[in-house]
Coordinates of C-alpha atoms in Angstrom, one line a residue:
M1 CA 3.3 61.5 -17.8
N2 CA 2.9 57.9 -16.6
D3 CA 0.0 55.6 -17.6
S4 CA -1.5 52.7 -15.6
I5 CA -3.2 49.6 -16.8
K6 CA -5.1 46.7 -15.1
I7 CA -4.2 43.3 -16.5
N8 CA -6.4 40.4 -15.5
A9 CA -4.9 36.9 -15.1
T10 CA -5.5 34.6 -18.1
Y11 CA -4.6 31.3 -16.3
S12 CA -4.5 30.0 -12.7
S13 CA -3.9 26.7 -11.0
Y14 CA -2.2 25.0 -8.1
V15 CA 0.0 21.9 -7.5
T16 CA 0.2 19.8 -4.4
S17 CA 2.6 17.1 -3.1
L18 CA -0.4 15.0 -2.0
E19 CA -1.5 14.6 -5.7
P20 CA 1.7 15.3 -7.7
Y21 CA 0.1 14.0 -11.0
T22 CA -3.2 15.9 -10.9
N23 CA -4.1 19.1 -12.9
F24 CA -6.2 21.7 -11.1
S25 CA -6.6 24.4 -13.8
D26 CA -10.4 24.4 -13.4
A27 CA -10.3 24.8 -9.6
V28 CA -12.2 27.7 -8.0
N29 CA -9.6 28.1 -5.2
L30 CA -5.8 28.5 -5.3
F31 CA -3.6 27.3 -2.4
A32 CA -0.1 28.2 -1.2
G33 CA 1.8 27.2 1.9
V34 CA 1.9 24.0 4.0
R35 CA -1.3 22.2 5.2
L36 CA -0.6 20.1 8.4
I37 CA -2.2 16.6 8.0
N38 CA -1.1 15.2 11.4
Y39 CA 1.9 15.6 13.8
Y40 CA 4.3 13.8 11.4
E41 CA 2.8 14.6 7.9
F42 CA 2.2 17.8 5.9
D43 CA 1.2 18.7 2.3
I44 CA 2.9 21.4 0.3
Y45 CA 0.9 23.6 -2.0
K46 CA 2.0 26.1 -4.7
T47 CA -0.1 28.6 -6.8
L48 CA 0.6 29.3 -10.5
I49 CA -0.7 32.4 -12.3
R50 CA -0.1 33.8 -15.8
F51 CA -1.0 37.2 -17.3
D52 CA -1.1 38.5 -20.9
V53 CA 1.5 41.4 -20.8
S54 CA 1.6 42.1 -24.6
E55 CA 0.2 45.6 -24.0
I56 CA 3.2 46.7 -21.9
K57 CA 5.9 45.0 -24.0
Y58 CA 8.9 47.3 -24.4
K59 CA 7.4 49.9 -22.1
K60 CA 9.4 51.5 -19.4
I61 CA 7.9 50.0 -16.2
E62 CA 7.6 52.3 -13.2
S63 CA 5.8 49.9 -10.9
A64 CA 3.8 46.6 -11.0
Y65 CA 1.6 45.3 -8.2
L66 CA 0.0 41.9 -8.0
Y67 CA -3.5 41.8 -6.3
L68 CA -4.6 38.5 -4.7
F69 CA -8.0 38.0 -2.9
V70 CA -7.4 36.1 0.4
K71 CA -10.4 33.8 1.1
E72 CA -9.0 32.0 4.1
V73 CA -5.8 31.8 6.2
I74 CA -5.3 28.7 8.3
S75 CA -2.6 28.5 11.0
N76 CA -0.6 25.3 11.7
S77 CA 0.7 26.6 15.0
N78 CA 0.3 29.5 17.4
C79 CA 1.7 31.9 14.8
Y80 CA -0.7 34.4 13.1
E81 CA 1.7 35.7 10.5
S82 CA 4.0 34.1 8.0
E83 CA 6.2 34.9 5.0
F84 CA 5.4 33.9 1.4
I85 CA 7.3 34.5 -1.9
V86 CA 6.4 35.2 -5.5
K87 CA 9.0 33.7 -8.0
R88 CA 9.3 34.1 -11.8
N89 CA 8.7 30.8 -13.6
I90 CA 11.1 30.3 -16.6
K91 CA 9.6 27.0 -17.9
G92 CA 6.7 26.9 -20.4
L93 CA 3.5 25.6 -18.9
D94 CA 0.7 23.6 -20.6
V95 CA -2.5 24.9 -19.0
N96 CA -4.3 21.6 -19.2
S97 CA -1.5 19.3 -18.0
V98 CA 0.6 21.2 -15.5
T99 CA 1.1 19.2 -12.2
L100 CA 3.7 19.1 -9.5
S101 CA 5.7 16.5 -11.4
N102 CA 6.3 18.8 -14.4
T103 CA 5.8 22.2 -12.9
H104 CA 8.6 24.7 -13.2
E105 CA 12.1 26.0 -13.3
I106 CA 12.4 29.2 -11.1
D107 CA 14.4 32.4 -11.6
Y108 CA 15.6 32.8 -8.0
N109 CA 17.1 36.2 -8.9
K110 CA 13.7 37.6 -9.7
S111 CA 11.4 37.1 -6.7
S112 CA 9.4 39.1 -4.2
K113 CA 8.6 38.3 -0.6
F114 CA 5.4 39.3 1.2
I115 CA 3.7 38.8 4.6
V116 CA 0.3 37.2 5.2
N117 CA -1.5 37.7 8.4
K118 CA -4.6 35.8 9.6
S119 CA -6.5 39.1 9.7
Y120 CA -6.2 39.4 5.8
S121 CA -9.0 36.9 5.2
G122 CA -11.8 38.3 3.0
R123 CA -9.9 41.1 1.2
Y124 CA -7.3 41.8 -1.5
I125 CA -3.6 42.1 -0.7
K126 CA -1.1 44.1 -2.7
I127 CA 2.4 42.6 -3.6
D128 CA 5.2 44.5 -5.5
I129 CA 6.5 42.3 -8.4
S130 CA 8.0 45.2 -10.5
N131 CA 11.3 43.3 -10.9
I132 CA 9.4 40.3 -12.5
V133 CA 7.1 42.4 -14.8
N134 CA 10.0 44.5 -15.9
K135 CA 11.7 41.3 -17.4
W136 CA 8.5 40.5 -19.3
A137 CA 8.4 44.1 -20.6
E138 CA 12.0 43.8 -21.9
G139 CA 10.9 40.9 -24.1
E140 CA 11.9 37.9 -22.0
E141 CA 9.5 34.8 -22.0
N142 CA 6.4 35.2 -19.9
D143 CA 5.7 31.8 -18.2
G144 CA 3.9 33.3 -15.2
I145 CA 4.6 33.3 -11.5
I146 CA 4.7 30.8 -8.7
I147 CA 3.6 31.6 -5.1
E148 CA 4.7 29.4 -2.2
G149 CA 5.2 29.5 1.5
I150 CA 8.7 30.0 3.0
N151 CA 7.9 28.2 6.3
K152 CA 5.2 25.8 7.7
E153 CA 3.3 28.3 9.8
L154 CA 0.3 29.3 7.5
F155 CA -1.8 27.8 4.7
C156 CA -3.6 30.3 2.4
K157 CA -6.6 30.0 0.1
F158 CA -6.9 32.6 -2.7
S159 CA -9.6 33.2 -5.4
S160 CA -8.8 31.7 -8.9
I161 CA -9.8 33.1 -12.3
N162 CA -12.9 30.8 -12.2
V163 CA -14.7 32.8 -9.6
S164 CA -15.3 36.4 -8.6
N165 CA -12.4 38.5 -7.2
P166 CA -9.8 36.9 -9.5
P167 CA -6.0 37.8 -9.5
Y168 CA -4.9 40.9 -11.5
L169 CA -2.0 43.3 -12.0
I170 CA -1.8 47.2 -11.8
V171 CA 1.1 48.3 -14.0
S172 CA 2.4 51.9 -14.3
Y173 CA 4.7 52.8 -17.2
G174 CA 6.3 55.9 -18.8
D175 CA 6.0 57.4 -22.3
S176 CA 9.5 56.5 -23.6
C177 CA 10.4 53.1 -24.9
I178 CA 13.1 50.8 -23.7
D179 CA 16.5 51.7 -25.3
N180 CA 17.4 48.3 -26.6
C181 CA 19.6 49.4 -29.5
H182 CA 21.7 51.9 -27.5
D183 CA 24.4 49.5 -26.2
D184 CA 25.1 47.9 -29.6
C185 CA 25.2 51.3 -31.4
H186 CA 27.1 53.2 -28.8
D187 CA 29.9 50.7 -28.6
K188 CA 30.3 50.4 -32.4
C189 CA 29.7 52.8 -35.3
H190 CA 30.7 50.7 -38.2
D191 CA 28.6 49.3 -41.0
D192 CA 27.0 46.5 -38.9
C193 CA 25.7 49.0 -36.4
H194 CA 24.7 51.5 -39.1
D195 CA 22.5 48.9 -40.8
D196 CA 20.7 48.2 -37.6
C197 CA 20.0 52.0 -37.2
H198 CA 19.2 52.3 -40.8
D199 CA 16.5 49.6 -40.6
K200 CA 14.9 50.8 -37.3
C201 CA 15.2 54.7 -37.2
H202 CA 12.7 57.0 -38.8
D203 CA 13.5 59.5 -41.6
D204 CA 14.9 62.3 -39.4
C205 CA 17.2 60.1 -37.5
H206 CA 18.1 58.1 -40.6
D207 CA 19.3 61.1 -42.4
K208 CA 21.5 62.1 -39.5
C209 CA 23.0 58.6 -39.2
H210 CA 23.5 58.3 -42.9
D211 CA 25.3 61.6 -43.4
K212 CA 27.5 61.5 -40.3
C213 CA 28.8 58.6 -38.2
H214 CA 30.8 60.3 -35.6
D215 CA 30.2 60.6 -31.8
K216 CA 27.8 63.5 -31.9
C217 CA 25.6 62.1 -34.5
H218 CA 25.8 58.6 -33.1
D219 CA 24.4 59.8 -29.8
K220 CA 21.4 61.4 -31.5
C221 CA 20.8 58.3 -33.6
C222 CA 20.7 56.0 -30.7
C223 CA 18.2 58.0 -28.7
C224 CA 15.5 57.2 -31.3
V225 CA 16.5 53.6 -32.1
G226 CA 13.5 51.2 -32.2
R227 CA 13.1 47.9 -30.5
R228 CA 16.0 45.5 -30.2
G229 CA 16.1 42.7 -32.8
R230 CA 15.8 39.0 -31.8
K231 CA 18.7 37.5 -30.0
G232 CA 21.1 35.7 -32.4
A233 CA 21.7 32.0 -32.3
T234 CA 24.5 30.8 -29.9
G235 CA 27.8 30.3 -31.7
R236 CA 29.4 26.9 -32.0
T237 CA 31.5 25.6 -29.1
G238 CA 35.2 26.0 -29.8
A239 CA 37.5 23.0 -30.2
T240 CA 39.0 21.4 -27.1
G241 CA 42.6 22.5 -26.6
A242 CA 45.4 20.0 -26.8
T243 CA 46.4 18.1 -23.6
G244 CA 49.5 19.5 -22.0
V245 CA 52.7 17.4 -21.8
T246 CA 53.1 15.2 -18.7
G247 CA 55.7 16.4 -16.4
V248 CA 58.9 14.4 -15.5
T249 CA 58.6 12.0 -12.6
G250 CA 60.6 13.1 -9.6
A251 CA 63.5 11.0 -8.2
T252 CA 62.8 8.4 -5.5
G253 CA 64.0 9.6 -2.0
V254 CA 66.8 7.8 -0.1
T255 CA 65.8 5.0 2.2
G256 CA 66.4 5.7 5.9
V257 CA 68.9 3.7 8.0
T258 CA 67.5 0.7 9.9
G259 CA 67.6 1.2 13.7
T260 CA 69.7 -1.2 16.0
T261 CA 67.9 -4.2 17.5
G262 CA 67.5 -3.8 21.3
A263 CA 69.2 -6.3 23.7
T264 CA 67.3 -9.4 24.9
G265 CA 65.8 -9.1 28.4
V266 CA 67.1 -11.4 31.3
T267 CA 65.1 -14.7 31.7
G268 CA 63.1 -14.8 34.9
A269 CA 63.9 -17.2 37.8
T270 CA 62.3 -20.7 37.8
G271 CA 59.6 -21.3 40.5
P272 CA 60.1 -23.6 43.4
C273 CA 60.3 -27.5 42.8
C274 CA 58.0 -29.8 42.7
T275 CA 54.5 -31.5 42.8
G276 CA 53.8 -33.6 45.9
A277 CA 53.4 -37.4 45.7
T278 CA 50.0 -39.0 45.2
G279 CA 48.7 -40.8 48.2
A280 CA 48.1 -44.7 48.2
T281 CA 44.6 -46.2 47.5
G282 CA 43.0 -47.7 50.5
A283 CA 42.3 -51.5 50.6
T284 CA 38.7 -52.9 49.7
G285 CA 36.8 -54.2 52.6
A286 CA 35.7 -58.0 52.7
T287 CA 32.2 -59.1 51.6
G288 CA 29.9 -60.2 54.5
V289 CA 28.5 -63.9 54.7
T290 CA 24.9 -64.4 53.3
G291 CA 22.4 -65.4 55.9
V292 CA 20.3 -68.8 55.8
T293 CA 16.8 -68.7 54.4
G294 CA 14.0 -69.4 56.9
V295 CA 11.5 -72.3 56.8
T296 CA 8.0 -71.6 55.2
G297 CA 5.3 -71.7 57.8
V298 CA 2.2 -74.1 57.7
T299 CA -1.1 -72.8 56.2
G300 CA -3.8 -72.2 58.7
V301 CA -7.2 -74.1 58.8
T302 CA -10.3 -72.4 57.1
G303 CA -12.8 -71.1 59.6
V304 CA -16.5 -72.3 59.8
T305 CA -19.2 -70.2 57.9
G306 CA -21.3 -68.2 60.2
V307 CA -25.1 -68.6 60.6
T308 CA -27.3 -66.4 58.3
G309 CA -29.0 -63.5 60.1
T310 CA -32.8 -62.9 60.2
T311 CA -34.4 -60.5 57.5
G312 CA -34.6 -56.9 58.7
A313 CA -38.0 -55.1 59.2
T314 CA -39.5 -53.2 56.1
G315 CA -38.6 -49.5 56.0
P316 CA -41.1 -46.7 56.5
C317 CA -43.7 -45.9 53.6
C318 CA -43.4 -44.2 50.7
T319 CA -41.8 -43.2 47.4
G320 CA -38.7 -40.9 47.7
A321 CA -38.7 -37.2 46.5
T322 CA -38.6 -36.5 42.7
G323 CA -35.1 -35.9 41.4
A324 CA -34.0 -32.7 39.7
T325 CA -34.8 -32.1 36.0
G326 CA -32.1 -33.4 33.8
P327 CA -30.3 -31.2 31.1
C328 CA -32.0 -30.4 27.7
G329 CA -31.6 -33.2 25.2
E330 CA -30.2 -33.3 21.7
E331 CA -33.4 -31.6 20.4
G332 CA -32.6 -28.3 22.3
C333 CA -32.2 -26.5 19.0
L334 CA -35.7 -27.5 17.9
D335 CA -37.7 -26.7 21.0
G336 CA -37.5 -22.9 20.7
M337 CA -38.4 -22.8 17.0
N338 CA -41.1 -25.4 17.5
S339 CA -42.7 -23.3 20.3
A340 CA -42.6 -20.1 18.2
L341 CA -44.1 -21.7 15.1
I342 CA -47.0 -23.2 17.1
Q343 CA -48.0 -19.6 18.0
V344 CA -48.3 -18.5 14.4
I345 CA -50.4 -21.5 13.1
G346 CA -53.3 -20.0 11.1
V347 CA -51.6 -16.6 10.6
T348 CA -51.9 -15.5 6.9
G349 CA -48.8 -14.2 5.1
I350 CA -46.2 -16.3 7.0
E351 CA -42.7 -16.3 5.3
L352 CA -40.1 -18.9 6.1
A353 CA -36.4 -19.3 5.4
T354 CA -34.7 -22.7 5.1
V355 CA -30.9 -23.2 5.2
N356 CA -29.2 -21.5 2.3
T357 CA -32.3 -19.5 1.3
T358 CA -33.6 -16.1 2.3
I359 CA -36.7 -15.0 4.1
G360 CA -39.7 -15.2 1.7
S361 CA -38.3 -18.1 -0.4
V362 CA -40.9 -20.3 1.4
G363 CA -44.4 -19.1 2.0
G364 CA -45.9 -15.8 0.9
P365 CA -48.7 -13.2 1.3
N366 CA -51.5 -15.9 1.2
D367 CA -49.7 -18.9 2.8
V368 CA -50.8 -20.3 6.2
I369 CA -49.2 -22.9 8.6
K370 CA -51.9 -25.6 9.0
C371 CA -50.3 -27.6 11.7
I372 CA -47.0 -28.9 13.2
N373 CA -46.5 -32.6 13.9
D374 CA -43.5 -34.9 14.5
F375 CA -41.1 -31.9 14.1
T376 CA -42.6 -31.1 10.6
V377 CA -44.3 -27.8 9.5
V378 CA -47.3 -28.3 7.2
L379 CA -47.7 -25.1 5.0
A380 CA -50.8 -24.5 2.8
D381 CA -50.7 -22.1 -0.1
A382 CA -53.6 -20.1 -1.6
Q383 CA -54.8 -23.1 -3.7
G384 CA -54.9 -25.3 -0.7
D385 CA -51.8 -27.4 -1.7
F386 CA -49.6 -28.6 1.2
S387 CA -45.8 -28.5 1.6
L388 CA -43.9 -30.2 4.5
Y389 CA -40.7 -28.8 5.9
P390 CA -38.6 -30.3 8.7
I391 CA -38.2 -27.8 11.6
C392 CA -34.5 -28.6 11.7
S393 CA -34.1 -27.1 8.2
L394 CA -35.8 -23.8 9.1
S395 CA -33.4 -21.0 9.9
G396 CA -36.2 -18.4 10.7
F397 CA -39.5 -16.8 9.8
R398 CA -41.1 -13.4 9.4
V399 CA -44.5 -12.1 10.6
D400 CA -45.9 -8.6 11.2
T401 CA -45.1 -7.0 14.6
T402 CA -48.9 -7.0 15.1
T403 CA -48.8 -10.8 15.5
P404 CA -47.7 -11.6 19.1
V405 CA -45.0 -14.3 19.4
S406 CA -43.9 -15.4 22.9
I407 CA -40.3 -16.5 22.7
P408 CA -39.6 -19.5 25.1
T409 CA -36.8 -18.8 27.7
G410 CA -36.4 -22.2 29.2
C411 CA -33.3 -24.2 30.1
N412 CA -29.9 -23.6 28.6
I413 CA -29.0 -24.8 25.1
P414 CA -26.5 -27.7 24.8
N415 CA -23.5 -27.0 22.6
T416 CA -24.6 -29.6 20.1
C417 CA -25.3 -27.4 17.0
S418 CA -22.5 -26.3 14.6
R419 CA -22.5 -22.7 15.6
C420 CA -22.5 -23.2 19.5
A421 CA -25.9 -21.7 20.3
N422 CA -24.9 -21.0 23.9
T423 CA -22.2 -18.6 22.8
V424 CA -24.6 -16.8 20.5
K425 CA -27.2 -16.6 23.2
N426 CA -24.7 -15.1 25.7
S427 CA -23.5 -12.6 23.1
L428 CA -27.0 -11.5 22.2
C429 CA -28.0 -11.2 25.9
N430 CA -25.0 -8.9 26.6
L431 CA -25.7 -6.8 23.5
Q432 CA -29.4 -6.5 24.6
T433 CA -28.2 -5.4 28.1
F434 CA -25.6 -2.8 26.9
I435 CA -27.3 -1.4 23.8
P436 CA -31.0 -2.3 24.1
T437 CA -32.3 0.0 21.4
T438 CA -29.3 0.1 19.0
A439 CA -29.6 -1.5 15.6
I440 CA -27.2 -4.3 14.6
D441 CA -26.6 -6.7 11.6
I442 CA -27.1 -10.5 11.7
D443 CA -25.9 -12.9 9.0
V444 CA -27.5 -16.3 8.7
E445 CA -25.5 -19.5 7.8
G446 CA -24.3 -20.6 4.4
N447 CA -25.8 -18.9 1.3
G448 CA -28.7 -17.7 3.5
F449 CA -29.5 -14.0 4.2
S450 CA -28.5 -11.0 6.1
L451 CA -30.7 -8.7 8.2
T452 CA -29.3 -5.1 8.7
D453 CA -30.3 -2.5 11.2
V454 CA -32.4 -4.8 13.4
V455 CA -33.1 -4.3 17.1
I456 CA -33.0 -7.3 19.5
E457 CA -36.4 -7.9 21.0
T458 CA -36.2 -11.2 23.0
V459 CA -33.3 -13.7 23.5
G460 CA -34.9 -17.1 24.2
Q461 CA -34.1 -20.8 24.6
S462 CA -32.8 -21.5 21.1
V463 CA -34.2 -18.6 19.1
V464 CA -34.0 -14.8 19.1
S465 CA -36.6 -12.4 17.9
V466 CA -35.6 -9.1 16.3
T467 CA -37.6 -6.2 14.8
K468 CA -37.2 -3.8 11.9
G469 CA -40.0 -1.4 11.0
G470 CA -43.2 -3.4 11.0
N471 CA -41.6 -6.8 10.7
R472 CA -40.7 -9.3 13.4
F473 CA -38.1 -12.0 12.5
V474 CA -37.6 -15.1 14.6
L475 CA -34.2 -16.8 14.0
G476 CA -32.7 -20.1 15.1
M477 CA -29.5 -19.5 17.0
C478 CA -27.9 -22.6 15.5
Y479 CA -27.9 -20.9 12.1
I480 CA -26.5 -17.4 13.0
D481 CA -23.2 -16.9 11.3
Q482 CA -22.2 -13.5 12.5
I483 CA -23.4 -10.5 14.6
S484 CA -21.9 -7.3 13.2
G485 CA -22.6 -3.5 12.9
I486 CA -22.0 -3.2 16.7
P487 CA -21.2 0.5 17.5
S488 CA -17.9 1.6 19.0
T489 CA -19.8 2.9 22.1
Y490 CA -20.6 -0.8 23.1
T491 CA -18.6 -1.6 26.3
G492 CA -19.6 -5.2 26.8
A493 CA -17.3 -6.9 24.2
C494 CA -14.9 -8.0 27.0
Y495 CA -17.7 -8.6 29.6
T496 CA -17.3 -12.0 31.4
G497 CA -19.2 -14.7 29.4
A498 CA -19.7 -12.6 26.3
N499 CA -18.3 -13.8 23.0
V500 CA -19.2 -11.2 20.4

């Protein structure tokens, strides 16, 4: 009668060409096949599993099936079915260090192919690997199995031993043991063989072998022989045979006769004679006579000065029309900031930023702008002490959005500041047109500060106001270093006049 046994996997892992030096023995999933990365690249995966087969060693294996739980099947093409293969590994594996770079040596003679279909997801599949398990039962080294795809059509995900539905074997085997001694004993019945039988056989067989060593008894002895002993060491390599004698060199062949030189061909006829004579050079013509220089004429008499005319009548009354307003002067970069600061005089909690400092370095929760005169801001702190700051040195200020600030939108800004304020203004205007509610990032010059995720509120004469949460920031365009964080959906980067 045959017996069956379920053998759970004791180790599982996978290796991948994408990470050839990484160990995945603690992974919850196992992968096999080819995963397509893009049209030109793909990643190869192989699954490694090992079982403890000590309970079936030297048993006569009737069948052995591998059960794998398929979690997912991914197709790289229009195919829904692909072929995979289970191979016997014949190289020892260190569970905690196995990677693609040190993986395996494969016994190609012991392998089993199987089919995977996309409909197999969410259930166990059954694979016949009797030929591999039989080798383990006969006593050969058990270094586990390797599962890989044969083509690039499918990519499979299996459960590992670290989750539910792990891999396992169902092995059926017979009552009788493997006859490992038979070949040695059957071929020889001398003392060497007798000793093997004597050591391994039980009393009944031993008596028969000991008393008689002819064919009849020999057959009975070998049917009850125990397990085969360990394989003996490989014998020494025999000495290299002597080099054979070099053969005699053959005689040189006779040189062939030189052929007769052919007759010289007839010389061709000479062409007709001769080059015609060169014509005579014509005579040079005579130089003409130089003409006589004419006499210089007499200078004419100067005419009499005319009489001065009478003064003309006075033109019609009044002052002419006023001319057009001239372009903004050099102080263009100051006007916008000056106008904005005037509107927050007396507001408590004003925070300023100078060049190379961040918002809040100047001013604070209790500071107030007292007045602005001669392009200078007078700031008073909680103790009533004053500080003066030139408007040209201010890169921006912050107030609550509850404090209204009207940004001046007067004449154009001359390109006199270091960052070309006109360019910044055009860029901000285009951004406000195309992405009016999308947040962007603004960096301020030098070692200043950066504002992230702000929304453009108003683009003015030489300043721009932006908001973030409950805060309003007014920034001088001359000090803006960079506008960034612009989303890919923005279509105005190449808009005429924009420079973002």
